Amino acid sequence: MTVHVPVLICGGGPVGLATGMELAHHGVRSLIVEPRSEVSWLRPRAKTTSARTMELFRRWGLADTIRDRAGLPVEWSDQAVFATALLGNEITRFDKCFGLELGGSDRAAEPGQQIPQPAVEQVLRAAVTTSEYAQLQTGRSLRSFVERPDGIVAQVVDGDGNLTRITCDFLVGADGAHSTVREAIGARYEGSADERPNFNIVFRAPALADRVPHGPAVHYWIVQSDRPGVMGRLDLRDTWWCIAQGVDQQAGEADPRAIVHALVGDAIDVEIIATDPWTAKMLLADRYGTDRVFIAGDAAHLNPPWGGHGFNTGVGDAINLGWKLAAVVAGWAPRSLLASYESERRPIAAHTIDEAATNMATLPSQLADQRLAEDQFATIRPDIAERIQRTKDAEFHSLGLVLDYTYDGSPIVAAGTGGRLAHRWLSPGESLYDRLGPGFTLVGDLADPRVAEFAASATAAAIPLELLSQPTELTLVRPDQHVAWVAGTPGTTEQALRRAIGHTN
């Protein structure tokens, strides 16, 4: 049996699903194949969905659903507490963490959200299932493919070994760190790994929250040299997560309850739900694709979790690649547009890896070089608190990295542009972003004579362009809400549009 689809997406995690959703947003069909039949809740992995990712989910009408599925309401807490134990002495704290305080702010259309990755994945699966254009097939994975000048022929296998031949115009590998697609195109990771072991535990602890003296917080950092780690709640019932530093798989699996007891500071009643050993990696693929095959998310980059940027960077990949693939498939952009995916997204991933590695340089095990006994605490606390505030602030307050990254220098944006369109609220609940079209949008004074020139050029080239009257300088906004041109840029309007869709001459 042979099936044809414009875009085949290998991997149905958050990045693969987001790629399918972005293609569907532009009316382009895709097929997503994913080996896992069900989403597992045993290893929540990513727990921070950034303000920028929530803005992108808002484009698809999913932001409210994401918040409804979250175990922690966004208004519950924006705090990170550092203490000698969960039930111990508080050392210091941060507020306004991870953009969770941005509700109603002109800074962003959406605040961040604390939510486990499996919950996000389930929302995206449901959205794909009801989509007119995206299709998800679970229990299936890519076996092999051949890239030809006129397209791709792929072999997909199910759990029983049955093969399906799929032809497609483009293939996206969102198939994780052990990517079949990355290996097949000859791309390779470059970078390093931190060999220090970490051990994740998900557990239930009835009534533990009632005993915590520090109040609500999304993170509790345990600063003790003999039991360093991070803890937090997954919901407002009794489910918690923790990361124990310096604990390898053998030691962790031998007695996970003892690890939880040490971090909490008491031998509480604990039900272990799942464990997950890991080491941090700082890896970046040397290239992101070929003419018709591309990689995204963990297949393209891996970074330490400190700061919560890995999953969010992958969603950014999906939107950037998705709108460009849609434009080429629909016929209003040349294939040369696709080369800008790597030139725009790879530097963002490299910068994010560097930031996460900087955050990793100061972890609980480095913050206290001795056990903070009760009789020492009052004397030592101010010194440790000052060090924490100095070294960890950027990890919790990273809106510059999250919202202000730019594609300036990309061949498809005018010099000095490429940043995200400055956000503002037009009325209560109505974001400027809500008025942008799915294609390009020209924002500004519509009486400007250049508006007619842009409209005529877009019509002649069949480029989707909407006009939005606003009291700002004339600005051409891309489908991903990034700026491609502003008034005063040299060149004609036709040249601006041609550059924005990938024409290099």
Short mmCIF file of C-alpha atoms in Angstrom, two decimals:
data_model
loop_
_atom_site.label_atom_id
_atom_site.label_comp_id
_atom_site.label_asym_id
_atom_site.label_seq_id
_atom_site.Cartn_x
_atom_site.Cartn_y
_atom_site.Cartn_z
CA MET A 1 0.00 0.00 0.00
CA THR A 2 1.26 3.48 -0.90
CA VAL A 3 0.05 6.66 0.77
CA HIS A 4 0.91 10.22 -0.27
CA VAL A 5 0.98 13.21 2.05
CA PRO A 6 2.65 16.62 1.59
CA VAL A 7 4.58 16.39 4.88
CA LEU A 8 5.48 13.26 6.85
CA ILE A 9 6.42 13.95 10.47
CA CYS A 10 8.34 11.26 12.31
CA GLY A 11 7.77 11.56 16.05
CA GLY A 12 4.56 12.51 17.82
CA GLY A 13 5.92 14.17 20.92
CA PRO A 14 5.22 17.85 21.56
CA VAL A 15 7.47 19.07 18.74
CA GLY A 16 6.13 16.70 16.10
CA LEU A 17 2.54 17.44 17.12
CA ALA A 18 3.26 21.18 17.11
CA THR A 19 4.68 20.91 13.59
CA GLY A 20 1.50 19.18 12.44
CA MET A 21 -0.63 21.84 14.15
CA GLU A 22 1.29 24.67 12.49
CA LEU A 23 0.88 23.07 9.07
CA ALA A 24 -2.83 22.64 9.76
CA HIS A 25 -3.01 26.31 10.82
CA HIS A 26 -2.06 27.08 7.21
CA GLY A 27 -4.28 24.44 5.62
CA VAL A 28 -1.55 21.93 4.74
CA ARG A 29 -1.96 18.20 5.35
CA SER A 30 0.52 16.16 7.33
CA LEU A 31 0.86 12.65 8.72
CA ILE A 32 2.50 12.17 12.11
CA VAL A 33 3.76 8.69 13.00
CA GLU A 34 4.55 7.90 16.63
CA PRO A 35 5.60 4.55 18.20
CA ARG A 36 3.89 5.20 21.55
CA SER A 37 0.19 4.38 21.61
CA GLU A 38 -0.38 6.23 24.88
CA VAL A 39 1.17 9.23 26.58
CA SER A 40 2.97 8.13 29.75
CA TRP A 41 2.59 10.18 32.91
CA LEU A 42 5.38 8.36 34.71
CA ARG A 43 8.11 10.76 33.60
CA PRO A 44 6.80 14.31 33.37
CA ARG A 45 10.13 15.70 32.11
CA ALA A 46 9.52 19.32 31.02
CA LYS A 47 7.29 21.23 33.42
CA THR A 48 7.70 24.85 32.29
CA THR A 49 5.79 26.11 29.26
CA SER A 50 7.17 29.57 28.57
CA ALA A 51 5.21 32.73 27.89
CA ARG A 52 6.34 32.62 24.28
CA THR A 53 5.20 29.03 23.80
CA MET A 54 1.86 29.92 25.36
CA GLU A 55 1.55 32.81 22.86
CA LEU A 56 2.13 30.34 20.05
CA PHE A 57 -0.45 27.94 21.50
CA ARG A 58 -2.86 30.89 21.62
CA ARG A 59 -2.54 31.18 17.82
CA TRP A 60 -4.14 27.73 17.56
CA GLY A 61 -6.77 28.44 20.21
CA LEU A 62 -5.17 26.05 22.72
CA ALA A 63 -3.83 28.35 25.47
CA ASP A 64 -6.96 28.14 27.61
CA THR A 65 -7.12 24.36 27.22
CA ILE A 66 -3.50 24.06 28.33
CA ARG A 67 -4.27 26.08 31.45
CA ASP A 68 -7.40 24.05 32.18
CA ARG A 69 -5.34 20.83 32.10
CA ALA A 70 -2.55 22.17 34.29
CA GLY A 71 -2.38 20.82 37.83
CA LEU A 72 -1.15 24.19 39.12
CA PRO A 73 -3.19 27.30 38.21
CA VAL A 74 -0.95 30.04 36.85
CA GLU A 75 -2.04 32.40 39.63
CA TRP A 76 -1.18 29.85 42.35
CA SER A 77 2.48 30.86 42.66
CA ASP A 78 5.38 32.46 40.80
CA GLN A 79 7.88 31.77 43.59
CA ALA A 80 11.09 29.72 43.81
CA VAL A 81 12.27 28.99 47.36
CA PHE A 82 15.75 27.93 48.47
CA ALA A 83 15.83 26.06 51.79
CA THR A 84 17.85 23.58 53.84
CA ALA A 85 15.05 21.03 53.33
CA LEU A 86 11.45 21.15 52.18
CA LEU A 87 10.44 21.29 55.85
CA GLY A 88 13.60 23.13 56.87
CA ASN A 89 14.90 26.69 57.09
CA GLU A 90 14.33 29.10 54.22
CA ILE A 91 17.50 30.69 52.84
CA THR A 92 16.13 33.02 50.15
CA ARG A 93 13.52 33.17 47.38
CA PHE A 94 12.74 34.61 43.97
CA ASP A 95 9.40 35.93 42.76
CA LYS A 96 8.02 36.55 39.26
CA CYS A 97 9.65 33.37 38.00
CA PHE A 98 9.33 31.94 34.47
CA GLY A 99 7.01 34.71 33.27
CA LEU A 100 4.18 33.36 35.43
CA GLU A 101 3.32 36.89 36.57
CA LEU A 102 2.64 38.27 33.07
CA GLY A 103 -1.15 37.89 33.04
CA GLY A 104 -2.62 41.13 31.66
CA SER A 105 0.80 42.68 31.03
CA ASP A 106 1.52 44.34 27.69
CA ARG A 107 4.80 42.42 27.72
CA ALA A 108 3.15 39.25 26.41
CA ALA A 109 -0.15 37.89 25.17
CA GLU A 110 0.12 35.00 27.63
CA PRO A 111 1.96 34.34 30.89
CA GLY A 112 3.99 31.18 31.28
CA GLN A 113 2.43 28.01 32.70
CA GLN A 114 3.70 25.23 34.92
CA ILE A 115 2.35 22.01 33.41
CA PRO A 116 3.93 18.56 32.90
CA GLN A 117 4.92 17.71 29.36
CA PRO A 118 2.50 14.72 29.16
CA ALA A 119 -0.44 17.05 29.78
CA VAL A 120 0.69 19.35 26.96
CA GLU A 121 1.15 16.33 24.73
CA GLN A 122 -2.36 15.09 25.41
CA VAL A 123 -3.84 18.49 24.52
CA LEU A 124 -1.88 18.52 21.26
CA ARG A 125 -2.91 14.95 20.46
CA ALA A 126 -6.56 15.84 20.93
CA ALA A 127 -6.19 18.91 18.72
CA VAL A 128 -4.53 16.91 15.97
CA THR A 129 -7.23 14.24 16.19
CA THR A 130 -9.95 16.80 15.50
CA SER A 131 -7.94 18.64 12.85
CA GLU A 132 -9.06 18.65 9.24
CA TYR A 133 -5.47 18.57 7.99
CA ALA A 134 -3.22 16.80 10.53
CA GLN A 135 -3.37 13.06 11.16
CA LEU A 136 -1.69 11.09 13.96
CA GLN A 137 -1.00 7.38 13.64
CA THR A 138 0.35 5.77 16.81
CA GLY A 139 2.10 2.41 17.07
CA ARG A 140 4.07 3.23 13.92
CA SER A 141 7.58 4.45 13.27
CA LEU A 142 9.90 5.30 10.41
CA ARG A 143 12.05 2.43 9.21
CA SER A 144 13.83 4.08 6.27
CA PHE A 145 13.46 6.65 3.51
CA VAL A 146 14.99 7.66 0.20
CA GLU A 147 15.24 11.33 -0.76
CA ARG A 148 14.84 12.06 -4.46
CA PRO A 149 14.83 15.33 -6.40
CA ASP A 150 11.06 15.15 -6.80
CA GLY A 151 10.17 13.95 -3.29
CA ILE A 152 10.68 11.28 -0.64
CA VAL A 153 9.74 7.62 -0.42
CA ALA A 154 9.54 6.38 3.16
CA GLN A 155 8.87 3.00 4.77
CA VAL A 156 6.78 3.10 7.96
CA VAL A 157 6.40 0.00 10.12
CA ASP A 158 3.78 -0.87 12.73
CA GLY A 159 4.14 -3.03 15.84
CA ASP A 160 3.38 -6.21 13.89
CA GLY A 161 6.06 -5.53 11.30
CA ASN A 162 3.68 -4.44 8.55
CA LEU A 163 5.18 -1.89 6.19
CA THR A 164 3.48 1.06 4.53
CA ARG A 165 5.10 2.95 1.68
CA ILE A 166 4.57 6.68 2.08
CA THR A 167 5.51 9.28 -0.50
CA CYS A 168 5.81 12.88 0.60
CA ASP A 169 7.18 16.21 -0.51
CA PHE A 170 8.98 16.85 2.78
CA LEU A 171 9.93 14.86 5.88
CA VAL A 172 10.41 16.23 9.40
CA GLY A 173 12.35 14.30 12.02
CA ALA A 174 10.99 15.18 15.45
CA ASP A 175 12.05 11.77 16.70
CA GLY A 176 14.10 12.72 19.72
CA ALA A 177 17.68 12.39 20.87
CA HIS A 178 18.19 9.02 19.13
CA SER A 179 16.76 10.36 15.88
CA THR A 180 16.60 7.96 12.95
CA VAL A 181 16.17 10.94 10.63
CA ARG A 182 19.24 12.79 11.94
CA GLU A 183 21.36 9.69 11.47
CA ALA A 184 19.96 9.05 7.98
CA ILE A 185 20.87 12.51 6.67
CA GLY A 186 24.37 12.27 8.12
CA ALA A 187 23.95 15.05 10.66
CA ARG A 188 25.67 14.61 14.00
CA TYR A 189 25.58 16.13 17.45
CA GLU A 190 28.41 18.38 18.54
CA GLY A 191 29.00 19.35 22.15
CA SER A 192 29.50 17.78 25.54
CA ALA A 193 27.79 16.11 28.48
CA ASP A 194 27.89 16.63 32.22
CA GLU A 195 28.72 13.27 33.74
CA ARG A 196 27.27 14.12 37.17
CA PRO A 197 24.26 11.85 37.71
CA ASN A 198 20.74 13.06 38.44
CA PHE A 199 17.76 11.01 39.56
CA ASN A 200 14.15 12.05 39.03
CA ILE A 201 11.40 10.74 41.28
CA VAL A 202 7.65 11.22 40.99
CA PHE A 203 5.85 10.41 44.21
CA ARG A 204 2.65 10.83 46.19
CA ALA A 205 2.81 12.24 49.69
CA PRO A 206 -0.58 12.79 51.35
CA ALA A 207 -0.87 16.01 53.35
CA LEU A 208 2.78 16.97 52.72
CA ALA A 209 1.75 20.33 51.30
CA ASP A 210 0.05 21.25 54.57
CA ARG A 211 3.37 20.94 56.39
CA VAL A 212 5.53 23.06 54.05
CA PRO A 213 6.43 26.24 55.98
CA HIS A 214 7.45 28.27 52.91
CA GLY A 215 4.06 28.71 51.26
CA PRO A 216 3.24 27.96 47.60
CA ALA A 217 6.19 27.77 45.21
CA VAL A 218 6.77 26.19 41.81
CA HIS A 219 10.32 25.18 42.83
CA TYR A 220 11.84 24.30 46.19
CA TRP A 221 15.64 24.11 45.91
CA ILE A 222 17.23 22.03 48.67
CA VAL A 223 20.66 23.46 49.47
CA GLN A 224 22.53 20.87 51.49
CA SER A 225 25.84 19.32 50.51
CA ASP A 226 24.72 15.81 51.49
CA ARG A 227 21.22 15.95 49.94
CA PRO A 228 21.08 18.57 47.16
CA GLY A 229 18.11 18.70 44.82
CA VAL A 230 14.99 20.42 43.56
CA MET A 231 11.35 19.63 44.36
CA GLY A 232 7.93 20.80 43.30
CA ARG A 233 4.26 19.93 43.07
CA LEU A 234 2.65 18.43 39.99
CA ASP A 235 -0.87 19.21 41.21
CA LEU A 236 -2.74 20.63 44.17
CA ARG A 237 -3.51 17.18 45.53
CA ASP A 238 -0.59 15.03 46.62
CA THR A 239 1.64 14.41 43.57
CA TRP A 240 5.20 15.75 43.67
CA TRP A 241 8.41 15.57 41.65
CA CYS A 242 12.02 15.87 42.71
CA ILE A 243 15.49 15.84 41.16
CA ALA A 244 18.20 14.41 43.38
CA GLN A 245 21.67 15.53 42.38
CA GLY A 246 24.66 13.24 42.53
CA VAL A 247 22.49 10.11 42.72
CA ASP A 248 23.08 7.47 40.05
CA GLN A 249 20.60 4.87 38.86
CA GLN A 250 21.82 2.10 41.14
CA ALA A 251 21.69 4.21 44.28
CA GLY A 252 18.40 5.83 43.33
CA GLU A 253 16.56 2.63 42.56
CA ALA A 254 17.92 0.97 45.69
CA ASP A 255 15.98 3.29 48.01
CA PRO A 256 14.08 6.17 46.38
CA ARG A 257 12.04 6.72 49.56
CA ALA A 258 15.19 7.53 51.49
CA ILE A 259 16.07 10.14 48.87
CA VAL A 260 12.66 11.79 49.20
CA HIS A 261 12.94 11.67 53.00
CA ALA A 262 16.32 13.40 52.87
CA LEU A 263 15.07 16.19 50.59
CA VAL A 264 11.90 16.69 52.64
CA GLY A 265 13.73 16.53 55.95
CA ASP A 266 11.40 13.96 57.50
CA ALA A 267 10.46 10.29 57.06
CA ILE A 268 7.05 11.08 55.58
CA ASP A 269 4.62 8.55 54.09
CA VAL A 270 5.66 8.23 50.41
CA GLU A 271 4.35 6.27 47.44
CA ILE A 272 6.91 6.11 44.64
CA ILE A 273 5.24 6.42 41.24
CA ALA A 274 8.23 6.51 38.87
CA THR A 275 11.97 7.07 38.72
CA ASP A 276 14.18 8.32 35.90
CA PRO A 277 18.00 8.58 35.92
CA TRP A 278 19.66 11.10 33.59
CA THR A 279 22.69 13.22 32.87
CA ALA A 280 22.67 16.69 31.35
CA LYS A 281 23.76 17.09 27.73
CA MET A 282 24.78 20.17 25.74
CA LEU A 283 24.47 18.99 22.15
CA LEU A 284 23.68 20.72 18.85
CA ALA A 285 23.33 19.09 15.44
CA ASP A 286 25.90 20.32 12.93
CA ARG A 287 23.13 20.84 10.39
CA TYR A 288 19.35 20.86 10.45
CA GLY A 289 18.45 19.24 7.17
CA THR A 290 18.78 18.64 3.45
CA ASP A 291 16.67 19.91 0.54
CA ARG A 292 13.58 18.00 1.66
CA VAL A 293 14.37 16.54 5.10
CA PHE A 294 14.58 18.54 8.35
CA ILE A 295 15.09 17.83 12.05
CA ALA A 296 13.55 19.68 14.98
CA GLY A 297 13.41 19.59 18.77
CA ASP A 298 15.61 17.06 20.59
CA ALA A 299 16.64 15.57 17.25
CA ALA A 300 18.43 18.88 16.60
CA HIS A 301 19.50 20.03 20.07
CA LEU A 302 19.73 18.90 23.68
CA ASN A 303 20.31 21.18 26.64
CA PRO A 304 20.20 20.88 30.44
CA PRO A 305 16.75 21.47 31.94
CA TRP A 306 17.83 24.33 34.19
CA GLY A 307 15.71 27.30 33.17
CA GLY A 308 13.10 25.20 31.38
CA HIS A 309 14.04 26.02 27.79
CA GLY A 310 14.50 22.72 25.93
CA PHE A 311 10.89 21.81 25.16
CA ASN A 312 10.08 25.47 24.44
CA THR A 313 12.95 25.77 21.97
CA GLY A 314 11.57 22.73 20.16
CA VAL A 315 8.12 24.32 19.82
CA GLY A 316 9.81 27.40 18.38
CA ASP A 317 11.45 25.11 15.80
CA ALA A 318 8.07 23.65 14.90
CA ILE A 319 6.45 27.02 14.22
CA ASN A 320 9.41 28.37 12.24
CA LEU A 321 9.68 25.27 10.07
CA GLY A 322 5.94 24.71 9.87
CA TRP A 323 4.92 28.02 8.31
CA LYS A 324 7.79 27.83 5.82
CA LEU A 325 6.91 24.29 4.73
CA ALA A 326 3.28 25.38 4.39
CA ALA A 327 4.27 28.34 2.22
CA VAL A 328 6.33 26.13 -0.11
CA VAL A 329 3.70 23.38 -0.30
CA ALA A 330 0.99 25.97 -1.04
CA GLY A 331 3.13 27.39 -3.82
CA TRP A 332 3.52 31.01 -2.73
CA ALA A 333 7.15 30.69 -1.59
CA PRO A 334 10.19 29.15 -3.29
CA ARG A 335 11.99 26.19 -1.76
CA SER A 336 14.89 28.52 -0.98
CA LEU A 337 12.78 29.77 1.95
CA LEU A 338 13.44 26.49 3.75
CA ALA A 339 17.17 27.20 3.99
CA SER A 340 16.34 29.98 6.45
CA TYR A 341 15.03 27.44 8.98
CA GLU A 342 18.54 26.37 9.97
CA SER A 343 20.04 29.86 9.71
CA GLU A 344 17.35 31.23 12.05
CA ARG A 345 16.78 28.44 14.53
CA ARG A 346 20.24 26.90 15.00
CA PRO A 347 21.74 30.07 16.56
CA ILE A 348 18.75 30.29 18.92
CA ALA A 349 19.37 26.72 20.06
CA ALA A 350 23.09 27.38 20.50
CA HIS A 351 22.38 30.44 22.66
CA THR A 352 19.81 28.53 24.70
CA ILE A 353 22.26 25.68 25.33
CA ASP A 354 24.84 28.20 26.53
CA GLU A 355 22.33 29.82 28.89
CA ALA A 356 21.24 26.46 30.32
CA ALA A 357 24.87 25.43 30.80
CA THR A 358 25.49 28.69 32.69
CA ASN A 359 22.49 27.94 34.90
CA MET A 360 23.87 24.46 35.50
CA ALA A 361 27.17 25.89 36.75
CA THR A 362 25.52 26.77 40.06
CA LEU A 363 23.26 24.01 41.35
CA PRO A 364 22.30 23.07 44.92
CA SER A 365 25.38 20.88 45.27
CA GLN A 366 27.61 23.90 44.56
CA LEU A 367 25.61 26.37 46.65
CA ALA A 368 26.40 24.71 49.97
CA ASP A 369 29.81 23.19 50.53
CA GLN A 370 28.91 22.00 53.99
CA ARG A 371 25.86 20.75 55.86
CA LEU A 372 23.80 23.63 57.23
CA ALA A 373 23.31 22.47 60.78
CA GLU A 374 20.88 24.36 62.95
CA ASP A 375 23.63 26.00 65.01
CA GLN A 376 25.40 27.19 61.84
CA PHE A 377 22.40 28.38 59.91
CA ALA A 378 22.05 31.92 61.21
CA THR A 379 25.72 32.66 60.56
CA ILE A 380 26.09 31.07 57.14
CA ARG A 381 22.67 31.89 55.67
CA PRO A 382 23.37 35.52 54.56
CA ASP A 383 26.45 34.49 52.60
CA ILE A 384 24.66 31.65 50.81
CA ALA A 385 21.59 33.81 50.16
CA GLU A 386 23.73 36.49 48.51
CA ARG A 387 25.42 33.90 46.32
CA ILE A 388 22.10 32.39 45.29
CA GLN A 389 20.63 35.76 44.35
CA ARG A 390 23.73 36.67 42.37
CA THR A 391 24.10 33.41 40.45
CA LYS A 392 20.53 32.19 39.94
CA ASP A 393 18.56 35.33 39.07
CA ALA A 394 18.96 34.87 35.31
CA GLU A 395 17.58 31.34 35.51
CA PHE A 396 14.25 32.44 36.94
CA HIS A 397 14.03 35.79 35.16
CA SER A 398 14.81 34.90 31.55
CA LEU A 399 12.21 36.88 29.61
CA GLY A 400 14.96 38.40 27.48
CA LEU A 401 15.86 34.93 26.24
CA VAL A 402 12.23 33.81 25.98
CA LEU A 403 10.58 36.83 24.37
CA ASP A 404 13.33 38.97 22.87
CA TYR A 405 15.29 36.57 20.70
CA THR A 406 15.68 37.88 17.18
CA TYR A 407 16.29 36.62 13.66
CA ASP A 408 18.21 39.79 12.77
CA GLY A 409 20.88 38.78 10.27
CA SER A 410 18.63 36.20 8.63
CA PRO A 411 18.59 36.53 4.82
CA ILE A 412 14.78 36.78 4.84
CA VAL A 413 14.36 39.78 7.17
CA ALA A 414 15.39 43.38 6.71
CA ALA A 415 18.49 44.51 8.57
CA GLY A 416 17.68 45.59 12.12
CA THR A 417 14.45 43.58 12.24
CA GLY A 418 13.57 39.96 12.99
CA GLY A 419 12.39 40.38 16.55
CA ARG A 420 8.95 39.45 17.83
CA LEU A 421 6.33 42.13 17.15
CA ALA A 422 5.97 44.26 20.28
CA HIS A 423 2.81 43.14 22.05
CA ARG A 424 0.01 45.20 23.53
CA TRP A 425 -3.61 44.73 24.54
CA LEU A 426 -6.20 46.37 22.26
CA SER A 427 -9.03 45.87 24.75
CA PRO A 428 -9.59 43.60 27.76
CA GLY A 429 -8.86 40.09 26.58
CA GLU A 430 -8.07 41.13 22.99
CA SER A 431 -4.39 40.91 22.10
CA LEU A 432 -2.78 42.64 19.14
CA TYR A 433 -1.66 39.15 18.14
CA ASP A 434 -5.29 38.02 17.90
CA ARG A 435 -5.75 40.39 14.97
CA LEU A 436 -2.82 39.10 12.93
CA GLY A 437 -3.62 36.90 9.94
CA PRO A 438 -2.31 33.34 9.50
CA GLY A 439 -0.05 34.57 6.68
CA PHE A 440 1.72 37.91 6.57
CA THR A 441 0.14 40.99 8.14
CA LEU A 442 0.90 44.62 7.33
CA VAL A 443 0.40 46.62 10.54
CA GLY A 444 0.26 50.40 10.76
CA ASP A 445 -1.31 53.45 9.13
CA LEU A 446 -3.29 52.03 6.23
CA ALA A 447 -3.43 55.48 4.61
CA ASP A 448 0.30 55.15 3.88
CA PRO A 449 0.70 54.90 0.07
CA ARG A 450 3.04 51.92 0.49
CA VAL A 451 0.12 49.85 1.76
CA ALA A 452 -1.37 49.73 -1.74
CA GLU A 453 2.02 48.76 -3.14
CA PHE A 454 2.36 45.91 -0.65
CA ALA A 455 -1.17 44.71 -1.38
CA ALA A 456 -0.61 44.77 -5.13
CA SER A 457 2.71 42.91 -4.86
CA ALA A 458 1.17 40.30 -2.56
CA THR A 459 -1.80 39.76 -4.87
CA ALA A 460 0.46 39.38 -7.90
CA ALA A 461 2.57 36.76 -6.10
CA ALA A 462 -0.40 35.06 -4.36
CA ILE A 463 1.16 35.79 -0.95
CA PRO A 464 -1.44 35.81 1.85
CA LEU A 465 -1.41 39.32 3.30
CA GLU A 466 -3.84 40.94 5.70
CA LEU A 467 -3.97 44.63 6.62
CA LEU A 468 -4.31 45.79 10.22
CA SER A 469 -4.78 49.45 11.05
CA GLN A 470 -2.78 50.46 14.11
CA PRO A 471 -1.17 53.72 15.31
CA THR A 472 2.35 52.48 14.63
CA GLU A 473 4.95 52.73 11.92
CA LEU A 474 4.25 50.45 8.98
CA THR A 475 5.49 46.95 9.82
CA LEU A 476 5.42 43.68 7.89
CA VAL A 477 4.81 40.78 10.28
CA ARG A 478 5.52 37.17 9.39
CA PRO A 479 3.21 34.23 10.17
CA ASP A 480 5.26 33.51 13.31
CA GLN A 481 4.71 37.06 14.68
CA HIS A 482 8.29 38.13 13.92
CA VAL A 483 8.97 41.34 12.03
CA ALA A 484 10.30 41.06 8.46
CA TRP A 485 10.33 44.75 7.48
CA VAL A 486 9.66 48.20 8.96
CA ALA A 487 9.14 51.57 7.35
CA GLY A 488 12.42 53.22 6.50
CA THR A 489 14.10 50.03 5.30
CA PRO A 490 15.85 50.59 1.94
CA GLY A 491 14.29 48.99 -1.12
CA THR A 492 10.87 48.64 -2.64
CA THR A 493 7.85 46.96 -1.12
CA GLU A 494 8.10 44.24 -3.74
CA GLN A 495 11.70 43.57 -2.73
CA ALA A 496 10.65 43.40 0.94
CA LEU A 497 7.99 40.78 0.20
CA ARG A 498 10.26 38.75 -2.05
CA ARG A 499 12.97 38.66 0.60
CA ALA A 500 10.47 37.69 3.31
CA ILE A 501 9.39 34.57 1.39
CA GLY A 502 12.92 33.44 0.56
CA HIS A 503 13.89 34.94 -2.80
CA THR A 504 17.60 35.64 -2.70
CA ASN A 505 17.72 37.95 -5.72
#
